[in-house]
Short mmCIF file of C-alpha atoms and ligand atoms in Angstrom, two decimals:
data_model
loop_
_atom_site.label_atom_id
_atom_site.label_comp_id
_atom_site.label_asym_id
_atom_site.label_seq_id
_atom_site.Cartn_x
_atom_site.Cartn_y
_atom_site.Cartn_z
CA MET C 296 27.98 -9.69 -19.74
CA GLU C 297 26.21 -11.73 -22.15
CA ASN C 298 22.31 -11.73 -22.06
CA LYS C 299 21.18 -15.14 -22.29
CA ASP C 300 18.03 -16.66 -22.10
CA ILE C 301 16.69 -18.82 -19.59
CA VAL C 302 15.10 -21.82 -20.63
CA LEU C 303 12.08 -23.10 -18.05
CA GLY C 304 10.17 -26.34 -19.02
CA ASP C 305 8.84 -25.48 -22.77
CA ILE C 306 9.50 -21.90 -22.47
CA SER C 307 12.55 -19.42 -23.07
CA PHE C 308 12.66 -16.49 -21.07
CA PRO C 309 14.91 -13.69 -23.03
CA PRO C 310 16.10 -10.75 -20.70
CA ARG C 311 12.76 -8.58 -20.26
CA LYS C 312 12.01 -5.65 -18.22
CA VAL C 313 9.26 -5.20 -15.55
CA TRP C 314 7.60 -1.63 -14.45
CA ILE C 315 6.28 -1.76 -11.28
CA LYS C 316 4.21 0.77 -9.74
CA THR C 317 3.46 0.54 -6.10
CA TYR C 318 0.59 2.24 -4.53
CA GLY C 319 -0.19 2.38 -0.29
CA CYS C 320 1.62 1.64 2.64
CA GLN C 321 5.67 0.19 3.17
CA MET C 322 3.92 -3.71 2.86
CA ASN C 323 3.23 -3.05 -0.72
CA TYR C 324 6.85 -1.72 -1.12
CA HIS C 325 8.25 -4.60 0.13
CA ASP C 326 5.56 -6.61 -1.63
CA SER C 327 7.09 -5.15 -4.35
CA GLU C 328 10.72 -5.97 -3.80
CA ARG C 329 9.62 -9.26 -3.13
CA ILE C 330 8.31 -9.45 -6.80
CA TYR C 331 11.00 -8.01 -8.35
CA GLY C 332 13.42 -10.52 -6.44
CA GLN C 333 11.23 -13.42 -8.16
CA LEU C 334 10.74 -12.20 -11.31
CA SER C 335 14.75 -11.59 -11.69
CA LYS C 336 14.82 -15.40 -11.70
CA LEU C 337 13.00 -15.57 -14.83
CA ASN C 338 15.77 -13.28 -16.45
CA PHE C 339 13.28 -9.89 -15.53
CA THR C 340 15.41 -6.44 -14.69
CA LYS C 341 13.49 -3.21 -13.41
CA THR C 342 12.95 -0.42 -15.35
CA GLU C 343 11.49 3.19 -14.32
CA GLU C 344 9.98 3.69 -17.78
CA GLN C 345 6.50 2.30 -18.65
CA ASP C 346 7.38 2.59 -22.74
CA ASP C 347 10.43 0.53 -22.14
CA ALA C 348 8.70 -2.41 -20.33
CA ASP C 349 7.91 -5.90 -21.53
CA LEU C 350 5.73 -6.70 -18.31
CA LEU C 351 3.41 -3.74 -16.19
CA ILE C 352 2.72 -4.72 -12.81
CA PHE C 353 0.03 -2.41 -10.75
CA ASN C 354 0.44 -3.37 -6.89
CA THR C 355 -2.70 -1.58 -6.04
CA CYS C 356 -3.99 -0.15 -2.60
CA SER C 357 -7.63 0.09 -1.26
CA VAL C 358 -7.68 1.84 1.92
CA ARG C 359 -9.20 5.07 0.81
CA ASP C 360 -10.93 5.78 -2.75
CA LEU C 361 -8.63 7.98 -3.79
CA ALA C 362 -6.14 5.58 -3.76
CA ASN C 363 -8.36 2.89 -6.27
CA GLN C 364 -8.93 6.50 -8.45
CA LYS C 365 -5.68 7.08 -8.77
CA PHE C 366 -5.05 3.45 -9.94
CA TYR C 367 -7.96 3.51 -12.16
CA SER C 368 -6.78 7.08 -13.86
CA HIS C 369 -3.45 5.03 -14.32
CA LEU C 370 -4.93 1.64 -15.41
CA GLY C 371 -7.59 3.37 -18.30
CA GLU C 372 -3.73 5.12 -19.63
CA THR C 373 -2.35 1.58 -20.59
CA LYS C 374 -5.11 0.92 -22.99
CA LYS C 375 -3.14 2.71 -25.40
CA LEU C 376 -0.16 0.89 -24.79
CA LYS C 377 -1.56 -2.39 -25.29
CA LYS C 378 -3.00 -1.46 -28.12
CA GLU C 379 0.00 -0.20 -29.84
CA ASN C 380 1.96 -3.45 -28.63
CA LYS C 381 -0.10 -6.43 -28.09
CA GLU C 382 3.13 -8.52 -26.74
CA LYS C 383 3.44 -6.13 -23.42
CA LYS C 384 1.52 -7.73 -20.60
CA ILE C 385 -0.35 -5.79 -17.85
CA ALA C 386 -0.93 -7.24 -14.45
CA VAL C 387 -2.79 -6.09 -11.58
CA CYS C 388 -1.73 -7.36 -7.70
CA GLY C 389 -2.32 -5.79 -4.25
CA CYS C 390 -5.25 -5.34 -1.83
CA MET C 391 -7.34 -4.33 -5.03
CA ALA C 392 -6.47 -7.51 -6.60
CA GLN C 393 -7.25 -9.67 -3.65
CA THR C 394 -11.05 -8.39 -3.22
CA GLU C 395 -11.72 -7.35 -6.91
CA GLY C 396 -9.11 -8.95 -9.37
CA LYS C 397 -11.48 -11.45 -10.75
CA GLU C 398 -13.92 -8.38 -12.07
CA MET C 399 -11.14 -6.36 -12.75
CA ILE C 400 -10.15 -9.04 -15.38
CA LYS C 401 -13.23 -9.42 -16.99
CA LYS C 402 -14.01 -5.67 -17.12
CA TYR C 403 -10.43 -4.25 -18.77
CA LYS C 404 -9.54 -5.90 -21.62
CA GLN C 405 -5.63 -4.91 -21.54
CA LEU C 406 -4.97 -6.80 -17.99
CA ASP C 407 -3.75 -9.86 -18.66
CA PHE C 408 -3.63 -11.55 -15.14
CA ALA C 409 -4.37 -10.16 -11.54
CA PHE C 410 -2.98 -11.97 -8.10
CA GLY C 411 -3.77 -11.03 -4.57
CA THR C 412 -1.86 -10.61 -1.73
CA ASP C 413 -1.08 -13.72 -0.12
CA VAL C 414 0.00 -15.17 -3.15
CA ILE C 415 2.93 -12.68 -3.93
CA ASP C 416 5.62 -15.10 -3.40
CA SER C 417 4.00 -17.27 -6.60
CA VAL C 418 4.30 -14.48 -9.42
CA GLY C 419 6.98 -16.42 -11.12
CA GLU C 420 4.46 -18.88 -11.76
CA PHE C 421 1.78 -16.39 -13.01
CA VAL C 422 4.18 -15.10 -14.95
CA TYR C 423 4.96 -18.41 -16.43
CA ARG C 424 1.39 -19.17 -17.08
CA SER C 425 0.63 -15.97 -18.94
CA TYR C 426 3.78 -16.39 -20.86
CA SER C 427 2.79 -20.10 -21.99
CA GLY C 428 -0.42 -18.50 -23.52
CA GLU C 429 -2.58 -18.96 -20.70
CA ASP C 430 -5.33 -15.65 -21.00
CA LYS C 431 -6.76 -13.65 -18.49
CA PHE C 432 -6.92 -15.41 -14.96
CA SER C 433 -7.02 -14.19 -11.80
CA VAL C 434 -5.88 -15.69 -8.35
CA ASN C 435 -6.69 -14.64 -4.65
CA THR C 436 -6.43 -17.72 -2.64
CA TRP C 437 -5.25 -17.41 0.92
CA ASP C 438 -2.39 -19.06 2.20
CA LYS C 439 -4.14 -21.80 4.45
CA THR C 440 -0.91 -23.27 6.28
CA SER C 441 -0.47 -22.15 9.97
CA ASP C 442 2.95 -21.27 10.04
CA TYR C 443 4.23 -18.04 7.99
CA SER C 444 7.99 -18.35 7.07
CA ILE C 445 9.70 -16.38 4.44
CA GLU C 446 13.16 -14.91 3.64
CA THR C 447 13.58 -11.14 3.15
CA GLN C 448 14.35 -9.90 -0.35
CA ILE C 449 16.38 -6.99 -1.27
CA THR C 450 17.11 -5.71 -4.82
CA HIS C 451 18.06 -1.99 -4.16
CA GLY C 452 21.34 -1.94 -2.93
CA THR C 453 20.51 0.75 -0.11
CA PRO C 454 21.47 -0.24 3.49
CA GLN C 455 17.48 0.34 4.49
CA ALA C 456 15.29 -3.01 4.57
CA PHE C 457 11.80 -3.73 5.16
CA VAL C 458 11.16 -7.18 7.12
CA ASN C 459 7.82 -8.27 7.11
CA ILE C 460 7.54 -9.80 10.33
CA ILE C 461 3.44 -10.59 10.80
CA LYS C 462 0.88 -10.15 7.62
CA GLY C 463 -2.70 -9.73 7.96
CA CYS C 464 -4.84 -7.85 10.44
CA ASP C 465 -7.58 -9.24 13.30
CA LYS C 466 -8.74 -6.45 14.17
CA PHE C 467 -11.40 -5.25 11.76
CA CYS C 468 -11.91 -1.53 12.55
CA SER C 469 -14.98 -0.72 11.46
CA TYR C 470 -13.85 1.74 8.45
CA CYS C 471 -10.94 -0.57 7.61
CA ILE C 472 -11.07 -3.22 4.29
CA VAL C 473 -7.54 -4.09 5.60
CA PRO C 474 -8.58 -7.33 7.16
CA PHE C 475 -10.12 -8.39 3.93
CA THR C 476 -7.65 -7.31 1.67
CA ARG C 477 -4.43 -9.00 3.65
CA GLY C 478 -6.50 -11.89 5.64
CA ARG C 479 -5.55 -13.17 9.49
CA GLU C 480 -2.69 -12.51 11.27
CA LYS C 481 0.39 -14.85 11.09
CA SER C 482 3.59 -14.04 12.61
CA ARG C 483 6.87 -15.24 11.42
CA LYS C 484 9.04 -16.93 14.50
CA ILE C 485 11.73 -14.78 16.04
CA LYS C 486 14.58 -17.03 15.17
CA GLU C 487 13.62 -17.29 11.49
CA ILE C 488 13.48 -13.41 11.77
CA VAL C 489 16.81 -12.96 13.79
CA ASP C 490 18.83 -15.24 11.26
CA ASP C 491 17.32 -13.37 8.34
CA VAL C 492 18.20 -10.04 9.57
CA ARG C 493 21.60 -11.36 10.28
CA LYS C 494 21.95 -12.25 6.79
CA LEU C 495 20.97 -8.97 5.15
CA VAL C 496 23.61 -7.39 7.45
CA ASP C 497 26.52 -9.44 7.25
CA TYR C 498 25.85 -10.22 3.62
CA GLN C 499 23.90 -7.22 2.06
CA GLY C 500 25.07 -4.10 3.95
CA ILE C 501 21.94 -3.38 5.61
CA GLN C 502 22.25 -1.15 8.84
CA GLU C 503 19.05 -0.26 9.08
CA ILE C 504 15.64 -2.48 9.30
CA THR C 505 12.05 -1.66 9.69
CA LEU C 506 9.95 -4.49 11.18
CA LEU C 507 6.29 -4.37 9.14
CA GLY C 508 3.05 -5.52 9.79
CA GLN C 509 -0.38 -3.82 9.85
CA ASN C 510 -0.17 -4.42 13.63
CA VAL C 511 3.09 -5.45 14.80
CA ASN C 512 2.00 -5.12 18.37
CA SER C 513 0.28 -8.30 18.12
CA PHE C 514 3.35 -9.90 16.70
CA GLY C 515 4.18 -13.88 17.66
CA LYS C 516 0.61 -14.41 19.59
CA GLU C 517 -0.19 -17.36 18.03
CA ASN C 518 3.96 -18.69 18.80
CA SER C 519 4.06 -17.17 22.54
CA GLU C 520 6.24 -14.71 21.20
CA ASN C 521 6.02 -10.97 21.10
CA LEU C 522 7.71 -7.88 19.70
CA ALA C 523 9.59 -6.82 23.00
CA GLN C 524 11.38 -10.35 22.75
CA LEU C 525 11.85 -10.29 19.09
CA ILE C 526 13.74 -6.58 19.35
CA SER C 527 15.78 -7.50 22.12
CA ALA C 528 17.57 -10.62 20.47
CA LEU C 529 17.55 -8.06 17.20
CA ASP C 530 19.55 -5.38 19.15
CA ASP C 531 22.00 -7.76 19.64
CA ILE C 532 23.49 -7.93 16.20
CA SER C 533 26.49 -6.36 15.26
CA GLY C 534 26.50 -4.03 12.36
CA LEU C 535 22.74 -3.13 12.94
CA GLU C 536 22.57 0.21 13.99
CA LEU C 537 18.70 1.35 14.05
CA ILE C 538 15.82 -0.80 14.27
CA ARG C 539 12.34 1.03 13.37
CA TYR C 540 8.75 -0.81 13.32
CA THR C 541 5.43 -0.17 11.70
CA THR C 542 2.21 -0.10 12.45
CA SER C 543 1.30 -0.38 15.55
CA HIS C 544 -2.51 -0.51 17.64
CA PRO C 545 -2.24 1.11 20.92
CA TYR C 546 -4.60 -2.03 22.27
CA ASP C 547 -1.59 -4.14 21.95
CA VAL C 548 1.08 -1.75 23.50
CA SER C 549 2.20 -4.09 26.31
CA ASP C 550 4.57 -2.82 29.45
CA GLU C 551 6.77 -5.10 28.10
CA LEU C 552 7.37 -3.30 24.82
CA ILE C 553 7.18 0.34 26.28
CA ALA C 554 10.19 -0.90 28.80
CA ILE C 555 12.29 -2.12 25.47
CA HIS C 556 11.91 1.80 24.19
CA GLY C 557 13.74 2.93 27.56
CA SER C 558 16.35 -0.28 27.20
CA ALA C 559 16.96 -1.17 23.60
CA LYS C 560 19.99 0.36 22.42
CA LYS C 561 19.37 0.43 18.42
CA LEU C 562 15.47 0.98 18.51
CA SER C 563 14.62 4.49 17.22
CA ASN C 564 13.30 7.27 19.45
CA HIS C 565 9.94 7.32 17.06
CA LEU C 566 6.61 5.38 17.61
CA HIS C 567 3.92 5.93 14.95
CA LEU C 568 0.60 5.04 17.02
CA PRO C 569 -2.03 5.85 15.36
CA VAL C 570 -5.00 7.16 17.31
CA GLN C 571 -7.61 7.85 14.78
CA SER C 572 -10.10 10.16 17.13
CA GLY C 573 -10.04 12.21 20.23
CA SER C 574 -13.40 11.04 21.23
CA ASN C 575 -14.50 8.03 22.97
CA THR C 576 -17.85 7.73 21.58
CA VAL C 577 -16.33 7.66 18.14
CA LEU C 578 -13.80 5.42 19.13
CA GLN C 579 -15.99 2.93 20.16
CA ARG C 580 -17.93 3.37 16.79
CA MET C 581 -14.74 2.70 15.31
CA LEU C 582 -14.21 -0.45 17.17
CA ARG C 583 -10.59 0.87 18.31
CA GLN C 584 -11.01 -1.08 21.48
CA TYR C 585 -9.14 1.59 23.85
CA THR C 586 -10.45 4.79 25.17
CA VAL C 587 -8.34 8.45 24.89
CA GLU C 588 -7.54 8.08 28.47
CA HIS C 589 -5.87 4.71 27.75
CA TYR C 590 -4.05 5.82 24.97
CA LEU C 591 -2.75 9.27 26.77
CA GLY C 592 -1.75 6.19 29.43
CA LEU C 593 0.52 4.57 26.99
CA LEU C 594 1.91 8.21 25.83
CA GLU C 595 3.03 9.06 29.27
CA LYS C 596 4.37 5.77 29.78
CA LEU C 597 6.48 5.60 26.99
CA ARG C 598 7.70 9.13 27.65
CA LYS C 599 8.71 8.21 31.12
CA SER C 600 10.51 4.96 29.70
CA ASN C 601 12.35 6.72 27.15
CA PRO C 602 12.29 10.79 27.15
CA ASN C 603 13.39 11.37 23.91
CA ILE C 604 10.69 9.43 22.41
CA VAL C 605 8.81 11.29 19.12
CA ILE C 606 5.14 10.07 18.49
CA SER C 607 3.35 10.44 15.68
CA SER C 608 -0.45 9.55 14.68
CA ASP C 609 -3.12 8.84 12.45
CA ILE C 610 -6.37 10.64 12.41
CA ILE C 611 -9.82 10.46 10.36
CA ALA C 612 -11.79 12.82 9.76
CA GLY C 613 -15.73 12.88 9.25
CA PHE C 614 -16.24 9.33 10.98
CA PRO C 615 -20.22 8.64 10.69
CA ASN C 616 -22.49 10.49 12.77
CA GLU C 617 -19.16 12.25 14.38
CA THR C 618 -21.08 15.67 15.87
CA GLU C 619 -19.10 18.80 16.08
CA ALA C 620 -18.38 18.08 19.60
CA GLU C 621 -16.91 14.88 18.91
CA HIS C 622 -14.67 16.50 16.31
CA ARG C 623 -13.75 19.00 18.69
CA GLU C 624 -12.41 16.46 20.97
CA THR C 625 -10.22 15.25 18.73
CA LEU C 626 -8.51 18.78 18.15
CA GLU C 627 -8.16 18.91 22.43
CA LEU C 628 -6.42 15.51 22.07
CA LEU C 629 -4.09 16.55 19.43
CA GLU C 630 -3.06 19.59 22.04
CA LYS C 631 -3.23 16.89 24.76
CA ALA C 632 -0.55 14.71 23.01
CA GLN C 633 1.80 16.80 21.24
CA PHE C 634 2.18 14.51 17.86
CA ASP C 635 5.52 15.22 15.72
CA PHE C 636 3.26 14.52 13.04
CA ILE C 637 0.13 13.43 11.68
CA TYR C 638 -1.17 11.79 8.73
CA SER C 639 -4.94 12.92 8.77
CA TYR C 640 -7.39 11.67 5.84
CA ALA C 641 -11.08 12.52 5.60
CA PHE C 642 -13.24 9.40 6.18
CA SER C 643 -13.95 7.14 2.96
CA VAL C 644 -16.76 4.79 2.71
CA ARG C 645 -15.30 1.08 2.15
CA ARG C 646 -17.50 -1.89 0.75
CA GLY C 647 -17.77 -3.98 2.70
CA THR C 648 -17.06 -2.47 6.31
CA LYS C 649 -19.24 -1.97 9.35
CA ALA C 650 -19.05 1.71 8.33
CA ALA C 651 -19.98 1.65 4.74
CA ARG C 652 -23.41 0.37 6.47
CA MET C 653 -23.61 3.35 9.12
CA ASP C 654 -26.83 5.60 8.44
CA ASP C 655 -25.19 9.12 8.83
CA ILE C 656 -22.15 9.28 6.74
CA LEU C 657 -21.49 12.82 6.83
CA THR C 658 -21.13 14.98 3.65
CA LYS C 659 -17.82 15.36 1.92
CA ASP C 660 -17.88 19.13 2.81
CA ILE C 661 -18.35 18.72 6.30
CA ARG C 662 -15.29 15.83 6.18
CA GLY C 663 -13.06 18.39 4.05
CA ARG C 664 -13.67 21.08 6.84
CA ARG C 665 -12.97 18.95 9.42
CA LEU C 666 -9.90 17.59 8.05
CA ARG C 667 -8.75 20.93 7.36
CA GLU C 668 -9.05 22.26 11.02
CA ILE C 669 -7.39 18.99 12.48
CA GLN C 670 -4.29 20.02 9.95
CA ALA C 671 -4.20 23.47 11.05
CA HIS C 672 -4.08 22.46 14.64
CA GLN C 673 -1.40 20.24 13.93
CA VAL C 674 0.58 22.52 12.31
CA SER C 675 0.67 24.96 14.87
CA ILE C 676 1.80 22.41 17.46
CA GLN C 677 4.39 20.89 15.11
CA GLU C 678 6.15 24.42 14.42
CA LYS C 679 6.71 24.73 18.31
CA LEU C 680 7.69 21.51 18.94
CA ARG C 681 10.27 21.64 15.93
CA LYS C 682 11.63 25.07 17.22
CA GLN C 683 13.07 23.03 20.03
CA MET C 684 14.90 20.96 17.70
CA GLU C 685 16.79 24.54 16.69
CA GLY C 686 20.86 24.63 18.14
CA LYS C 687 21.05 20.71 18.61
CA VAL C 688 22.64 18.01 16.85
CA PHE C 689 21.42 15.21 15.23
CA ARG C 690 22.72 11.85 13.93
CA VAL C 691 21.07 11.06 10.52
CA LEU C 692 21.42 8.58 7.47
CA VAL C 693 21.84 10.31 4.55
CA GLU C 694 18.82 9.38 2.44
CA GLY C 695 18.51 11.14 -0.83
CA SER C 696 19.13 14.80 -2.92
CA ASN C 697 18.31 17.69 -4.64
CA ALA C 698 20.30 19.94 -7.27
CA MET C 699 19.06 23.72 -7.22
CA LYS C 700 20.92 26.27 -9.11
CA GLY C 701 24.06 24.48 -8.62
CA VAL C 702 23.60 23.96 -4.83
CA THR C 703 23.18 20.28 -3.70
CA LYS C 704 20.71 20.10 -0.90
CA TRP C 705 21.20 16.60 1.03
CA LYS C 706 18.61 15.05 3.17
CA GLY C 707 19.27 13.11 6.26
CA ARG C 708 16.59 11.28 8.88
CA THR C 709 17.40 11.49 12.16
CA ASN C 710 16.85 8.43 14.59
CA CYS C 711 13.46 10.32 15.56
CA TRP C 712 12.32 10.06 11.51
CA ARG C 713 12.52 13.92 11.18
CA ILE C 714 14.11 14.90 7.85
CA VAL C 715 17.07 17.42 8.01
CA HIS C 716 17.95 19.26 5.03
CA PHE C 717 21.84 20.69 4.47
CA GLU C 718 24.09 21.89 1.69
CA SER C 719 27.49 19.82 0.51
CA PRO C 720 29.50 19.53 -2.52
CA GLU C 721 30.41 16.15 -1.95
CA ASN C 722 28.30 12.94 -2.54
CA LEU C 723 27.31 12.18 0.65
CA MET C 724 24.55 9.44 -0.28
CA TRP C 725 24.29 7.01 2.52
CA HIS C 726 26.64 8.63 4.84
CA TRP C 727 25.68 8.82 8.59
CA LEU C 728 26.44 12.39 9.88
CA ASP C 729 25.85 14.75 12.90
CA VAL C 730 24.10 17.76 11.73
CA LYS C 731 23.16 20.60 13.70
CA VAL C 732 19.91 21.93 13.17
CA VAL C 733 19.81 25.82 12.44
CA GLU C 734 16.50 26.66 11.53
CA ALA C 735 13.45 24.66 11.81
CA THR C 736 9.59 25.03 10.78
CA ALA C 737 6.78 22.82 10.77
CA PHE C 738 7.56 21.34 7.81
CA SER C 739 11.41 21.39 7.17
CA CYS C 740 14.49 21.61 9.07
CA GLN C 741 17.53 23.00 7.80
CA GLY C 742 21.08 22.26 8.98
CA GLU C 743 25.06 22.23 8.93
CA ILE C 744 27.27 19.40 9.03
CA ILE C 745 29.25 18.56 12.08
CA ALA C 746 30.78 15.51 11.84
CA ASP C 747 31.13 13.05 8.53
CA TYR C 748 31.24 9.13 9.58
CA GLY C 749 31.19 7.69 6.04
CA LYS C 750 28.76 4.86 4.98
CA ASN C 751 30.18 2.67 7.45
CA PRO C 752 30.75 3.75 10.83
CA PRO C 753 32.44 1.73 13.42
CA SER C 754 29.26 0.84 15.80
CA LEU C 755 27.46 4.02 16.77
CA TYR C 756 26.33 2.26 19.96
CA GLN C 757 28.99 0.63 21.34
N1 SAM G 807 -2.78 -0.70 11.32
C1 SAM G 807 -3.00 0.68 11.67
C2 SAM G 807 -3.85 0.79 12.67
O1 SAM G 807 -4.32 -0.01 12.89
O2 SAM G 807 -3.87 1.89 13.18
C3 SAM G 807 -3.53 1.39 10.27
C4 SAM G 807 -2.99 1.08 9.15
S1 SAM G 807 -4.31 1.57 8.06
C5 SAM G 807 -3.43 0.80 6.42
C6 SAM G 807 -3.84 3.41 7.62
C7 SAM G 807 -4.34 4.41 8.10
O3 SAM G 807 -5.41 4.78 6.91
C8 SAM G 807 -4.90 4.12 9.38
O4 SAM G 807 -4.83 4.09 10.43
C9 SAM G 807 -6.25 5.08 8.89
O5 SAM G 807 -5.99 6.21 9.87
C10 SAM G 807 -6.46 5.13 7.70
N2 SAM G 807 -7.77 4.82 7.17
C11 SAM G 807 -8.06 3.12 6.86
N3 SAM G 807 -9.46 2.90 6.87
C12 SAM G 807 -9.39 4.43 6.26
C13 SAM G 807 -10.93 4.60 5.54
N4 SAM G 807 -12.12 4.11 5.31
N5 SAM G 807 -11.32 6.13 5.73
C14 SAM G 807 -10.09 7.08 6.02
N6 SAM G 807 -9.14 6.60 6.57
C15 SAM G 807 -9.02 5.51 6.63
FE1 SF4 G 808 -6.74 -1.75 9.70
FE2 SF4 G 808 -7.64 -1.78 12.60
FE3 SF4 G 808 -6.24 -3.26 11.27
FE4 SF4 G 808 -5.31 -1.02 11.55
S1 SF4 G 808 -5.59 -2.43 13.01
S2 SF4 G 808 -5.12 -2.26 9.43
S3 SF4 G 808 -6.78 0.29 10.98
S4 SF4 G 808 -8.28 -3.11 10.88
FE1 F3S G 809 -3.55 0.01 1.52
FE2 F3S G 809 -3.09 -2.70 1.58
FE3 F3S G 809 -1.68 -0.93 2.97
S1 F3S G 809 -4.94 -1.53 1.19
S2 F3S G 809 -2.62 0.91 3.25
S3 F3S G 809 -1.92 -1.07 0.32
S4 F3S G 809 -2.76 -3.19 3.27
#
């Protein structure tokens, strides 16, 4: 195909390459996808090579200090790139850019522009402004309109898609920066999402969707709609095989949603339900709005509604003022909850949050030691749960492969979010398979193929 310039106004856009580095959660990965989609209209194509790119974009995360540090170290490396080639543009977007974009632009000479989370879809305008000669600017305005309406953009050509259904977060947990970086909650309407997903299935070959939001359970409040209604509408889309959603807040898990986990044909048998702590006093200081008893009650109801459901969670170790007794309550909760896996983090001080102003921030050593104890305890639980998979057959969607010493190992994900590895010389990428688990440990499952349905199985749910 001939590579032609695209002319917009006074500017000509020759074919160029964009490189995006994404940090943080699925929301940011989804935003990067939107950026690729918008920039293709300005003649940009993706590149995986930093050196090869005309435009570098860092899509940042500020949820913990480590994420910030990673970005700053990568940004430092670009100083040299900019020196070698002044034509290279470097931009920063995402959660850090929302709150710190203006300072970053002033401080780092190599940065050309910054833009926040609520103006992602205007990235084309910012790139246009930059190529028109506008020097060093930052945009972090909030979208003040009351509705939230978008169309999902896909640039990856795989059968899986993230679908944003709600943005922002109104919960203001005392430790969390997200409400400051993503603003207030706003939901799309069910009708728009269903039409969007139907198009993804019919025209882009999407088979599995993950509904996204920082708190998907409070979806639809302002429109008198809810997540259970959305899932049940999506469940009827023919050609769609699997529906996932993330992330959930326990406060907003309704009985209607629990019932849907038992009745929807296509809803995944996995729920990520972050608990954060096993101590009621810590949960209170975290401003989480539920008790351990309420949380365990939810797990009981969910497991009754869907006996195959697998639950995972997030835990924060060493919250300010956390006593040894409170920490042990978290270890006890792990025992009671029987999570399939957890993401666990040492508490990280986030400037501007309530927890950052609490008096007794524990030492790094204490936070680290408690984190290791939580992780070790979880591994022993996980080991037992995974062992129970041995001998059972799971349907998986193949997501990747690894070649070692001439043997190709494929990686498939079960409906309940577990990864199973198996060998095959065939190209199985994006095939649906039945796989029998032959060996399972806390961290990995080995299996053998029982059936191969190819890429387009006749509906698995009829
Ligand atoms: N919305 C989800 C919820 O309410 O559970 C969580 C979203 S947050 C981006 C992902 C996880 O990061 C949280 O569940 C929490 O465990 C962790 N996290 C957030 N702020 C943190 C902090 N200051 N220090 C350590 N971990 C933190
Ligand atoms: Fe952060 Fe809490 Fe909102 Fe989750 S619900 S994004 S932890 S403020
Ligand atoms: Fe990070 Fe922002 Fe997500 S702070 S976790 S990228 S919402």
